[in-house]
mmCIF file of C-alpha atoms and ligand atoms in Angstrom:
data_model
loop_
_atom_site.group_PDB
_atom_site.id
_atom_site.type_symbol
_atom_site.label_atom_id
_atom_site.label_comp_id
_atom_site.label_asym_id
_atom_site.label_seq_id
_atom_site.Cartn_x
_atom_site.Cartn_y
_atom_site.Cartn_z
ATOM 1 C CA UNK A 1428 -0.050 -0.101 -0.054
ATOM 2 C CA UNK A 1429 1.565 3.438 -1.085
ATOM 3 C CA UNK A 1430 1.212 6.026 1.399
ATOM 4 C CA UNK A 1431 1.608 9.755 1.244
ATOM 5 C CA UNK A 1432 4.647 10.987 3.168
ATOM 6 C CA UNK A 1433 3.208 13.257 5.939
ATOM 7 C CA UNK A 1434 6.421 14.436 7.519
ATOM 8 C CA UNK A 1435 6.124 18.211 8.036
ATOM 9 C CA UNK A 1436 2.690 18.210 6.642
ATOM 10 C CA UNK A 1437 0.203 20.055 8.740
ATOM 11 C CA UNK A 1438 -2.624 18.019 10.288
ATOM 12 C CA UNK A 1439 -5.736 19.057 12.148
ATOM 13 C CA UNK A 1440 -7.645 16.254 14.022
ATOM 14 C CA UNK A 1441 -10.822 17.300 15.687
ATOM 15 C CA UNK A 1442 -11.925 15.433 19.017
ATOM 16 C CA UNK A 1443 -8.310 14.291 19.299
ATOM 17 C CA UNK A 1444 -8.041 13.903 23.113
ATOM 18 C CA UNK A 1445 -9.496 10.435 23.196
ATOM 19 C CA UNK A 1446 -10.831 7.630 21.128
ATOM 20 C CA UNK A 1447 -10.318 7.195 17.378
ATOM 21 C CA UNK A 1448 -9.193 10.719 17.081
ATOM 22 C CA UNK A 1449 -6.366 10.337 19.775
ATOM 23 C CA UNK A 1450 -4.889 7.280 17.872
ATOM 24 C CA UNK A 1451 -5.251 8.921 14.448
ATOM 25 C CA UNK A 1452 -3.364 12.140 15.689
ATOM 26 C CA UNK A 1453 -0.728 10.045 17.514
ATOM 27 C CA UNK A 1454 -0.083 7.945 14.395
ATOM 28 C CA UNK A 1455 0.281 11.061 12.027
ATOM 29 C CA UNK A 1456 2.679 12.496 14.816
ATOM 30 C CA UNK A 1457 4.652 9.292 14.587
ATOM 31 C CA UNK A 1458 4.773 9.601 10.767
ATOM 32 C CA UNK A 1459 6.302 13.045 11.244
ATOM 33 C CA UNK A 1460 3.451 15.285 10.916
ATOM 34 C CA UNK A 1461 2.804 18.558 12.352
ATOM 35 C CA UNK A 1462 -0.332 17.700 14.348
ATOM 36 C CA UNK A 1463 -2.855 19.954 15.917
ATOM 37 C CA UNK A 1464 -5.322 18.555 18.200
ATOM 38 C CA UNK A 1465 -8.518 20.534 18.069
ATOM 39 C CA UNK A 1466 -10.395 19.583 21.052
ATOM 40 C CA UNK A 1467 -13.314 21.306 23.199
ATOM 41 C CA UNK A 1468 -11.636 20.759 26.685
ATOM 42 C CA UNK A 1469 -8.359 22.426 27.240
ATOM 43 C CA UNK A 1470 -7.336 20.273 30.195
ATOM 44 C CA UNK A 1471 -7.915 16.995 28.070
ATOM 45 C CA UNK A 1472 -6.664 18.352 24.839
ATOM 46 C CA UNK A 1473 -3.120 19.425 26.558
ATOM 47 C CA UNK A 1474 -3.042 16.263 28.318
ATOM 48 C CA UNK A 1475 -3.340 14.524 24.934
ATOM 49 C CA UNK A 1476 -0.658 16.577 23.455
ATOM 50 C CA UNK A 1477 1.666 15.840 26.302
ATOM 51 C CA UNK A 1478 0.867 12.055 25.869
ATOM 52 C CA UNK A 1479 1.602 12.072 22.142
ATOM 53 C CA UNK A 1480 4.861 14.032 22.434
ATOM 54 C CA UNK A 1481 6.145 11.711 25.047
ATOM 55 C CA UNK A 1482 4.922 8.567 23.101
ATOM 56 C CA UNK A 1483 6.378 9.362 19.771
ATOM 57 C CA UNK A 1484 9.019 12.037 20.792
ATOM 58 C CA UNK A 1485 7.502 14.752 18.416
ATOM 59 C CA UNK A 1486 7.768 18.348 19.366
ATOM 60 C CA UNK A 1487 5.329 19.442 16.497
ATOM 61 C CA UNK A 1488 2.209 18.610 18.258
ATOM 62 C CA UNK A 1489 -0.040 21.563 19.200
ATOM 63 C CA UNK A 1490 -3.582 22.067 20.897
ATOM 64 C CA UNK A 1491 -6.357 24.163 19.479
ATOM 65 C CA UNK A 1492 -9.524 24.865 21.381
ATOM 66 C CA UNK A 1493 -12.505 24.018 19.341
ATOM 67 C CA UNK A 1494 -16.183 23.523 20.621
ATOM 68 C CA UNK A 1495 -18.222 22.297 17.719
ATOM 69 C CA UNK A 1496 -21.482 23.019 19.548
ATOM 70 C CA UNK A 1497 -20.970 26.777 19.204
ATOM 71 C CA UNK A 1498 -20.654 28.332 15.936
ATOM 72 C CA UNK A 1499 -19.014 31.498 17.275
ATOM 73 C CA UNK A 1500 -16.407 29.198 18.948
ATOM 74 C CA UNK A 1501 -15.876 27.369 15.685
ATOM 75 C CA UNK A 1502 -15.150 30.703 13.912
ATOM 76 C CA UNK A 1503 -12.768 31.652 16.600
ATOM 77 C CA UNK A 1504 -10.905 28.476 16.520
ATOM 78 C CA UNK A 1505 -10.704 28.664 12.607
ATOM 79 C CA UNK A 1506 -9.369 32.239 12.962
ATOM 80 C CA UNK A 1507 -6.669 31.184 15.528
ATOM 81 C CA UNK A 1508 -5.524 28.498 12.978
ATOM 82 C CA UNK A 1509 -5.567 30.943 10.059
ATOM 83 C CA UNK A 1510 -3.489 33.477 12.116
ATOM 84 C CA UNK A 1511 -0.664 31.084 11.978
ATOM 85 C CA UNK A 1512 -0.339 31.729 8.254
ATOM 86 C CA UNK A 1513 0.616 28.021 7.453
ATOM 87 C CA UNK A 1514 -0.902 25.762 4.905
ATOM 88 C CA UNK A 1515 -3.261 23.091 6.014
ATOM 89 C CA UNK A 1516 -2.508 19.608 4.485
ATOM 90 C CA UNK A 1517 -5.019 17.184 6.174
ATOM 91 C CA UNK A 1518 -8.059 18.014 8.027
ATOM 92 C CA UNK A 1519 -9.753 15.111 9.964
ATOM 93 C CA UNK A 1520 -13.318 15.830 10.936
ATOM 94 C CA UNK A 1521 -13.477 13.192 13.572
ATOM 95 C CA UNK A 1522 -15.026 14.696 16.736
ATOM 96 C CA UNK A 1523 -18.650 13.433 17.265
ATOM 97 C CA UNK A 1524 -21.195 12.543 20.027
ATOM 98 C CA UNK A 1525 -23.906 10.053 20.318
ATOM 99 C CA UNK A 1526 -26.726 9.245 22.760
ATOM 100 C CA UNK A 1527 -27.164 12.697 23.746
ATOM 101 C CA UNK A 1528 -30.239 15.048 23.960
ATOM 102 C CA UNK A 1529 -30.561 18.674 23.760
ATOM 103 C CA UNK A 1530 -29.502 21.550 21.615
ATOM 104 C CA UNK A 1531 -26.323 23.556 20.586
ATOM 105 C CA UNK A 1532 -25.739 27.148 21.396
ATOM 106 C CA UNK A 1533 -27.455 28.380 18.237
ATOM 107 C CA UNK A 1534 -30.287 26.051 18.975
ATOM 108 C CA UNK A 1535 -29.622 23.257 16.637
ATOM 109 C CA UNK A 1536 -30.323 19.498 17.714
ATOM 110 C CA UNK A 1537 -27.319 18.585 19.497
ATOM 111 C CA UNK A 1538 -26.110 15.676 17.328
ATOM 112 C CA UNK A 1539 -26.753 17.489 14.120
ATOM 113 C CA UNK A 1540 -25.000 20.601 15.328
ATOM 114 C CA UNK A 1541 -21.833 19.016 16.702
ATOM 115 C CA UNK A 1542 -21.530 16.135 14.206
ATOM 116 C CA UNK A 1543 -22.633 18.119 11.022
ATOM 117 C CA UNK A 1544 -23.089 21.765 11.240
ATOM 118 C CA UNK A 1545 -19.874 22.800 13.309
ATOM 119 C CA UNK A 1546 -17.625 20.581 11.040
ATOM 120 C CA UNK A 1547 -19.363 22.075 8.050
ATOM 121 C CA UNK A 1548 -18.566 25.556 9.159
ATOM 122 C CA UNK A 1549 -14.997 24.594 10.354
ATOM 123 C CA UNK A 1550 -14.166 23.157 7.036
ATOM 124 C CA UNK A 1551 -15.512 26.257 5.127
ATOM 125 C CA UNK A 1552 -13.542 28.545 7.227
ATOM 126 C CA UNK A 1553 -10.283 26.460 6.894
ATOM 127 C CA UNK A 1554 -10.602 26.319 2.995
ATOM 128 C CA UNK A 1555 -8.105 29.137 2.392
ATOM 129 C CA UNK A 1556 -5.374 27.103 4.378
ATOM 130 C CA UNK A 1557 -6.157 23.937 2.511
ATOM 131 C CA UNK A 1558 -5.855 25.909 -0.648
ATOM 132 C CA UNK A 1559 -2.424 26.912 0.309
ATOM 133 C CA UNK A 1560 -1.159 23.430 0.360
ATOM 134 C CA UNK A 1561 0.329 21.795 -2.724
ATOM 135 C CA UNK A 1562 -2.243 19.065 -2.039
ATOM 136 C CA UNK A 1563 -4.644 18.484 0.722
ATOM 137 C CA UNK A 1564 -7.240 16.027 2.063
ATOM 138 C CA UNK A 1565 -10.318 16.256 4.295
ATOM 139 C CA UNK A 1566 -11.265 13.053 6.046
ATOM 140 C CA UNK A 1567 -14.969 12.955 7.553
ATOM 141 C CA UNK A 1568 -15.501 10.222 10.166
ATOM 142 C CA UNK A 1569 -19.034 9.114 9.682
ATOM 143 C CA UNK A 1570 -20.706 5.863 10.492
ATOM 144 C CA UNK A 1571 -22.402 2.840 9.076
ATOM 145 C CA UNK A 1572 -25.306 4.281 11.351
ATOM 146 C CA UNK A 1573 -26.133 6.517 8.444
ATOM 147 C CA UNK A 1574 -27.458 3.469 6.681
ATOM 148 C CA UNK A 1575 -30.340 3.550 9.207
ATOM 149 C CA UNK A 1576 -31.539 7.115 8.439
ATOM 150 C CA UNK A 1577 -34.519 7.214 6.221
ATOM 151 C CA UNK A 1578 -33.883 10.883 5.017
ATOM 152 C CA UNK A 1579 -33.535 14.292 6.819
ATOM 153 C CA UNK A 1580 -36.487 16.076 8.191
ATOM 154 C CA UNK A 1581 -35.258 19.613 8.248
ATOM 155 C CA UNK A 1582 -38.161 20.788 10.334
ATOM 156 C CA UNK A 1583 -36.674 18.854 13.319
ATOM 157 C CA UNK A 1584 -33.205 20.316 13.294
ATOM 158 C CA UNK A 1585 -33.988 23.677 14.897
ATOM 159 C CA UNK A 1586 -35.402 21.626 17.996
ATOM 160 C CA UNK A 1587 -34.225 19.776 21.018
ATOM 161 C CA UNK A 1588 -33.556 15.906 20.443
ATOM 162 C CA UNK A 1589 -37.003 14.128 19.914
ATOM 163 C CA UNK A 1590 -36.034 10.448 20.470
ATOM 164 C CA UNK A 1591 -35.397 9.191 24.079
ATOM 165 C CA UNK A 1592 -31.994 7.837 23.280
ATOM 166 C CA UNK A 1593 -30.881 10.205 20.502
ATOM 167 C CA UNK A 1594 -29.914 7.310 18.206
ATOM 168 C CA UNK A 1595 -32.292 8.365 15.500
ATOM 169 C CA UNK A 1596 -30.756 11.910 15.530
ATOM 170 C CA UNK A 1597 -27.199 10.272 15.430
ATOM 171 C CA UNK A 1598 -27.916 8.434 12.400
ATOM 172 C CA UNK A 1599 -29.406 11.521 10.631
ATOM 173 C CA UNK A 1600 -26.301 13.502 11.734
ATOM 174 C CA UNK A 1601 -23.956 10.710 10.115
ATOM 175 C CA UNK A 1602 -26.081 10.863 6.891
ATOM 176 C CA UNK A 1603 -25.387 14.348 6.921
ATOM 177 C CA UNK A 1604 -21.559 13.448 7.140
ATOM 178 C CA UNK A 1605 -21.875 11.324 4.002
ATOM 179 C CA UNK A 1606 -23.721 13.935 2.037
ATOM 180 C CA UNK A 1607 -21.579 16.709 3.064
ATOM 181 C CA UNK A 1608 -18.626 14.752 1.901
ATOM 182 C CA UNK A 1609 -20.499 14.164 -1.574
ATOM 183 C CA UNK A 1610 -21.309 17.705 -2.233
ATOM 184 C CA UNK A 1611 -17.923 19.117 -0.873
ATOM 185 C CA UNK A 1612 -16.020 16.818 -3.546
ATOM 186 C CA UNK A 1613 -17.714 18.719 -6.216
ATOM 187 C CA UNK A 1614 -16.729 22.214 -4.849
ATOM 188 C CA UNK A 1615 -13.134 21.717 -3.838
ATOM 189 C CA UNK A 1616 -10.298 22.692 -6.228
ATOM 190 C CA UNK A 1617 -8.688 19.691 -8.064
ATOM 191 C CA UNK A 1618 -5.760 19.359 -5.656
ATOM 192 C CA UNK A 1619 -8.127 19.155 -2.469
ATOM 193 C CA UNK A 1620 -9.976 15.873 -1.994
ATOM 194 C CA UNK A 1621 -12.341 14.594 0.504
ATOM 195 C CA UNK A 1622 -13.505 11.212 1.822
ATOM 196 C CA UNK A 1623 -16.040 9.914 4.437
ATOM 197 C CA UNK A 1624 -15.788 6.639 6.422
ATOM 198 C CA UNK A 1625 -17.161 4.180 8.945
ATOM 199 C CA UNK A 1626 -14.442 3.282 11.560
ATOM 200 C CA UNK A 1627 -15.934 0.057 12.641
ATOM 201 C CA UNK A 1628 -17.723 -0.668 16.012
ATOM 202 C CA UNK A 1629 -15.215 0.472 18.387
ATOM 203 C CA UNK A 1630 -14.657 0.419 22.178
ATOM 204 C CA UNK A 1631 -14.232 4.185 22.794
ATOM 205 C CA UNK A 1632 -15.738 6.876 25.054
ATOM 206 C CA UNK A 1633 -18.654 7.300 22.489
ATOM 207 C CA UNK A 1634 -20.489 4.897 24.567
ATOM 208 C CA UNK A 1635 -20.027 6.748 27.940
ATOM 209 C CA UNK A 1636 -23.638 7.703 28.215
ATOM 210 C CA UNK A 1637 -24.710 4.008 28.649
ATOM 211 C CA UNK A 1638 -25.081 3.355 32.271
ATOM 212 C CA UNK A 1639 -22.135 1.625 33.918
ATOM 213 C CA UNK A 1640 -23.340 -1.886 34.660
ATOM 214 C CA UNK A 1641 -24.636 -2.383 30.983
ATOM 215 C CA UNK A 1642 -21.698 -0.644 29.284
ATOM 216 C CA UNK A 1643 -18.891 -3.253 29.588
ATOM 217 C CA UNK A 1644 -21.482 -5.764 28.353
ATOM 218 C CA UNK A 1645 -22.339 -3.757 25.319
ATOM 219 C CA UNK A 1646 -18.753 -2.961 24.621
ATOM 220 C CA UNK A 1647 -17.076 -6.287 25.295
ATOM 221 C CA UNK A 1648 -16.590 -7.528 21.849
ATOM 222 C CA UNK A 1649 -15.928 -4.190 20.075
ATOM 223 C CA UNK A 1650 -12.701 -3.524 18.189
ATOM 224 C CA UNK A 1651 -9.899 -1.420 19.714
ATOM 225 C CA UNK A 1652 -9.360 2.354 18.993
ATOM 226 C CA UNK A 1653 -6.211 1.328 17.120
ATOM 227 C CA UNK A 1654 -8.392 -0.764 14.794
ATOM 228 C CA UNK A 1655 -10.870 2.174 14.596
ATOM 229 C CA UNK A 1656 -8.312 4.781 13.305
ATOM 230 C CA UNK A 1657 -7.147 2.497 10.448
ATOM 231 C CA UNK A 1658 -9.753 3.799 7.812
ATOM 232 C CA UNK A 1659 -9.238 7.323 8.862
ATOM 233 C CA UNK A 1660 -5.516 6.935 8.431
ATOM 234 C CA UNK A 1661 -6.029 5.099 5.015
ATOM 235 C CA UNK A 1662 -8.100 8.069 3.796
ATOM 236 C CA UNK A 1663 -5.751 10.467 5.132
ATOM 237 C CA UNK A 1664 -2.591 8.955 3.409
ATOM 238 C CA UNK A 1665 -3.359 6.214 0.897
ATOM 239 C CA UNK A 1666 -2.193 7.292 -2.547
ATOM 240 C CA UNK A 1667 -4.322 5.028 -4.644
ATOM 241 C CA UNK A 1668 -7.516 6.738 -3.647
ATOM 242 C CA UNK A 1669 -6.233 10.151 -4.579
ATOM 243 C CA UNK A 1670 -8.598 10.587 -7.211
ATOM 244 C CA UNK A 1671 -11.581 9.141 -5.670
ATOM 245 C CA UNK A 1672 -12.878 12.194 -3.753
ATOM 246 C CA UNK A 1673 -16.452 12.256 -2.271
ATOM 247 C CA UNK A 1674 -16.521 8.515 -1.829
ATOM 248 C CA UNK A 1675 -17.214 6.409 1.342
ATOM 249 C CA UNK A 1676 -15.087 3.810 2.898
ATOM 250 C CA UNK A 1677 -15.367 0.935 5.343
ATOM 251 C CA UNK A 1678 -12.464 -1.324 6.472
ATOM 252 C CA UNK A 1679 -10.161 0.653 4.151
ATOM 253 C CA UNK A 1680 -12.318 -0.272 1.029
ATOM 254 C CA UNK A 1681 -14.797 1.782 -0.792
ATOM 255 C CA UNK A 1682 -18.456 0.850 0.326
ATOM 256 C CA UNK A 1683 -21.943 1.727 -0.790
ATOM 257 C CA UNK A 1684 -23.825 4.487 0.984
ATOM 258 C CA UNK A 1685 -27.410 4.851 1.871
ATOM 259 C CA UNK A 1686 -29.720 5.091 -1.121
ATOM 260 C CA UNK A 1687 -31.378 8.193 0.339
ATOM 261 C CA UNK A 1688 -27.928 9.905 0.024
ATOM 262 C CA UNK A 1689 -28.851 11.423 -3.292
ATOM 263 C CA UNK A 1690 -27.052 14.487 -4.918
ATOM 264 C CA UNK A 1691 -30.370 16.443 -4.489
ATOM 265 C CA UNK A 1692 -30.380 15.964 -0.810
ATOM 266 C CA UNK A 1693 -26.657 16.753 -0.485
ATOM 267 C CA UNK A 1694 -27.272 19.759 -2.314
ATOM 268 C CA UNK A 1695 -30.174 20.756 -0.146
ATOM 269 C CA UNK A 1696 -28.244 20.044 3.012
ATOM 270 C CA UNK A 1697 -25.483 22.077 1.816
ATOM 271 C CA UNK A 1698 -27.625 25.105 1.078
ATOM 272 C CA UNK A 1699 -29.344 24.925 4.238
ATOM 273 C CA UNK A 1700 -26.168 24.527 6.222
ATOM 274 C CA UNK A 1701 -24.655 27.530 4.419
ATOM 275 C CA UNK A 1702 -27.817 29.686 5.253
ATOM 276 C CA UNK A 1703 -27.560 28.699 8.985
ATOM 277 C CA UNK A 1704 -23.981 29.429 9.236
ATOM 278 C CA UNK A 1705 -24.185 32.703 7.089
ATOM 279 C CA UNK A 1706 -23.364 34.928 10.110
ATOM 280 C CA UNK A 1707 -20.207 33.128 10.735
ATOM 281 C CA UNK A 1708 -18.941 32.632 7.215
HETATM 282 N N1 NAP B 1167 -16.842 4.108 18.408
HETATM 283 C C1 NAP B 1167 -17.785 3.733 17.336
HETATM 284 O O1 NAP B 1167 -18.134 2.566 17.464
HETATM 285 C C2 NAP B 1167 -17.928 4.507 16.214
HETATM 286 C C3 NAP B 1167 -18.872 4.115 15.156
HETATM 287 C C4 NAP B 1167 -19.075 4.832 14.072
HETATM 288 C C5 NAP B 1167 -18.572 5.998 14.048
HETATM 289 N N2 NAP B 1167 -17.833 6.601 15.071
HETATM 290 C C6 NAP B 1167 -17.373 8.075 14.943
HETATM 291 O O2 NAP B 1167 -16.060 8.183 15.171
HETATM 292 C C7 NAP B 1167 -15.820 9.520 15.647
HETATM 293 C C8 NAP B 1167 -14.872 9.523 16.888
HETATM 294 O O3 NAP B 1167 -15.809 8.931 17.948
HETATM 295 P P1 NAP B 1167 -14.995 8.003 19.103
HETATM 296 O O4 NAP B 1167 -15.516 6.605 19.005
HETATM 297 O O5 NAP B 1167 -13.599 8.129 19.107
HETATM 298 O O6 NAP B 1167 -15.651 8.674 20.328
HETATM 299 P P2 NAP B 1167 -15.146 9.316 21.563
HETATM 300 O O7 NAP B 1167 -14.050 8.468 22.347
HETATM 301 O O8 NAP B 1167 -16.265 9.841 22.519
HETATM 302 O O9 NAP B 1167 -14.429 10.673 21.050
HETATM 303 C C9 NAP B 1167 -15.161 11.735 20.519
HETATM 304 C C10 NAP B 1167 -14.263 12.996 20.527
HETATM 305 O O10 NAP B 1167 -15.173 14.057 20.137
HETATM 306 C C11 NAP B 1167 -15.062 15.216 20.934
HETATM 307 N N3 NAP B 1167 -16.316 15.965 21.022
HETATM 308 C C12 NAP B 1167 -17.540 15.739 21.468
HETATM 309 N N4 NAP B 1167 -18.287 16.846 21.447
HETATM 310 C C13 NAP B 1167 -17.523 17.831 21.008
HETATM 311 C C14 NAP B 1167 -17.613 19.268 20.686
HETATM 312 N N5 NAP B 1167 -18.797 19.702 20.918
HETATM 313 N N6 NAP B 1167 -16.757 20.001 20.095
HETATM 314 C C15 NAP B 1167 -15.393 19.213 19.849
HETATM 315 N N7 NAP B 1167 -15.149 18.092 20.121
HETATM 316 C C16 NAP B 1167 -16.286 17.368 20.727
HETATM 317 C C17 NAP B 1167 -14.934 14.499 22.309
HETATM 318 O O11 NAP B 1167 -14.520 15.444 23.188
HETATM 319 P P3 NAP B 1167 -14.722 15.200 24.974
HETATM 320 O O12 NAP B 1167 -13.659 14.103 25.177
HETATM 321 O O13 NAP B 1167 -14.216 16.435 25.476
HETATM 322 O O14 NAP B 1167 -16.149 14.920 24.925
HETATM 323 C C18 NAP B 1167 -13.821 13.386 21.892
HETATM 324 O O15 NAP B 1167 -12.613 14.042 21.721
HETATM 325 C C19 NAP B 1167 -17.066 10.039 15.805
HETATM 326 O O16 NAP B 1167 -17.404 11.046 14.960
HETATM 327 C C20 NAP B 1167 -18.146 9.026 15.959
HETATM 328 O O17 NAP B 1167 -19.379 9.353 15.535
HETATM 329 C C21 NAP B 1167 -17.574 5.937 16.172
#
């Protein structure tokens, strides 16, 4: 498998303080990348930076505060990155949450807001830096859960979570990741590519909201976070998929998406997302 050399390339990984994101960031740093961990908690983010530095002996690992549940914070974080004046070679939109109920600062359903709208805005705002790189990639960590969504009811997205466990809304937010990736691929310059993926069913903190006595039972046969990072790293570095922008991957192979993931729905989601983020663009 031929891989892109990431040494000295600038990589931003969101939600990199734990789980799949932490392993993704660590492996990119091990390969010599200049890795920026974009995390909502300063304490957890800086602890992860220290852990990676110690683990792989890299000095070019940094922290960037980013809370995807607040579009104003997303804008501030992107401005902080852009103020460095450096190109961005790789953006891994990894952060996500599941099994939560509520609304974001701007009133969007929490999973839709954190898993789709925040990353939508973050990516838009970082495009000038991605455009400065000789070639750049965007990796969107979606989920096979997107296959369970039956579409997007746009009237529900400016409300609190309707379902009791938030699973239905999670699946819609992950469908949004796949749709965003499809539409983004059409709009990017030729030397910037984008991919989406399912990481596997992984024992990470994503299951943190399942009550304690049940959680170990539910997660006992799941794959490790190291396994979980493999497809993200594949999409980030594999040279053979370079031209396959907009596609979806499972187990490091292209996979079919939900049949409701049409070009029309992707365009509608894009237009609405742009409108919702207008104030911050
Ligand atoms: N684990 C699985 O089986 C599985 C399956 C399919 C897809 N995925 C996807 O894989 C990605 C990584 O998940 P994971 O399993 O590694 O979960 P995880 O261990 O819970 O990590 C999620 C990361 O996202 C961050 N995050 C949550 N809300 C955020 C916000 N408002 N702003 C910024 N960052 C935020 C978390 O930060 P805090 O630590 O501060 O909360 C954490 O760093 C997610 O997109 C998830 O949907 C996971």
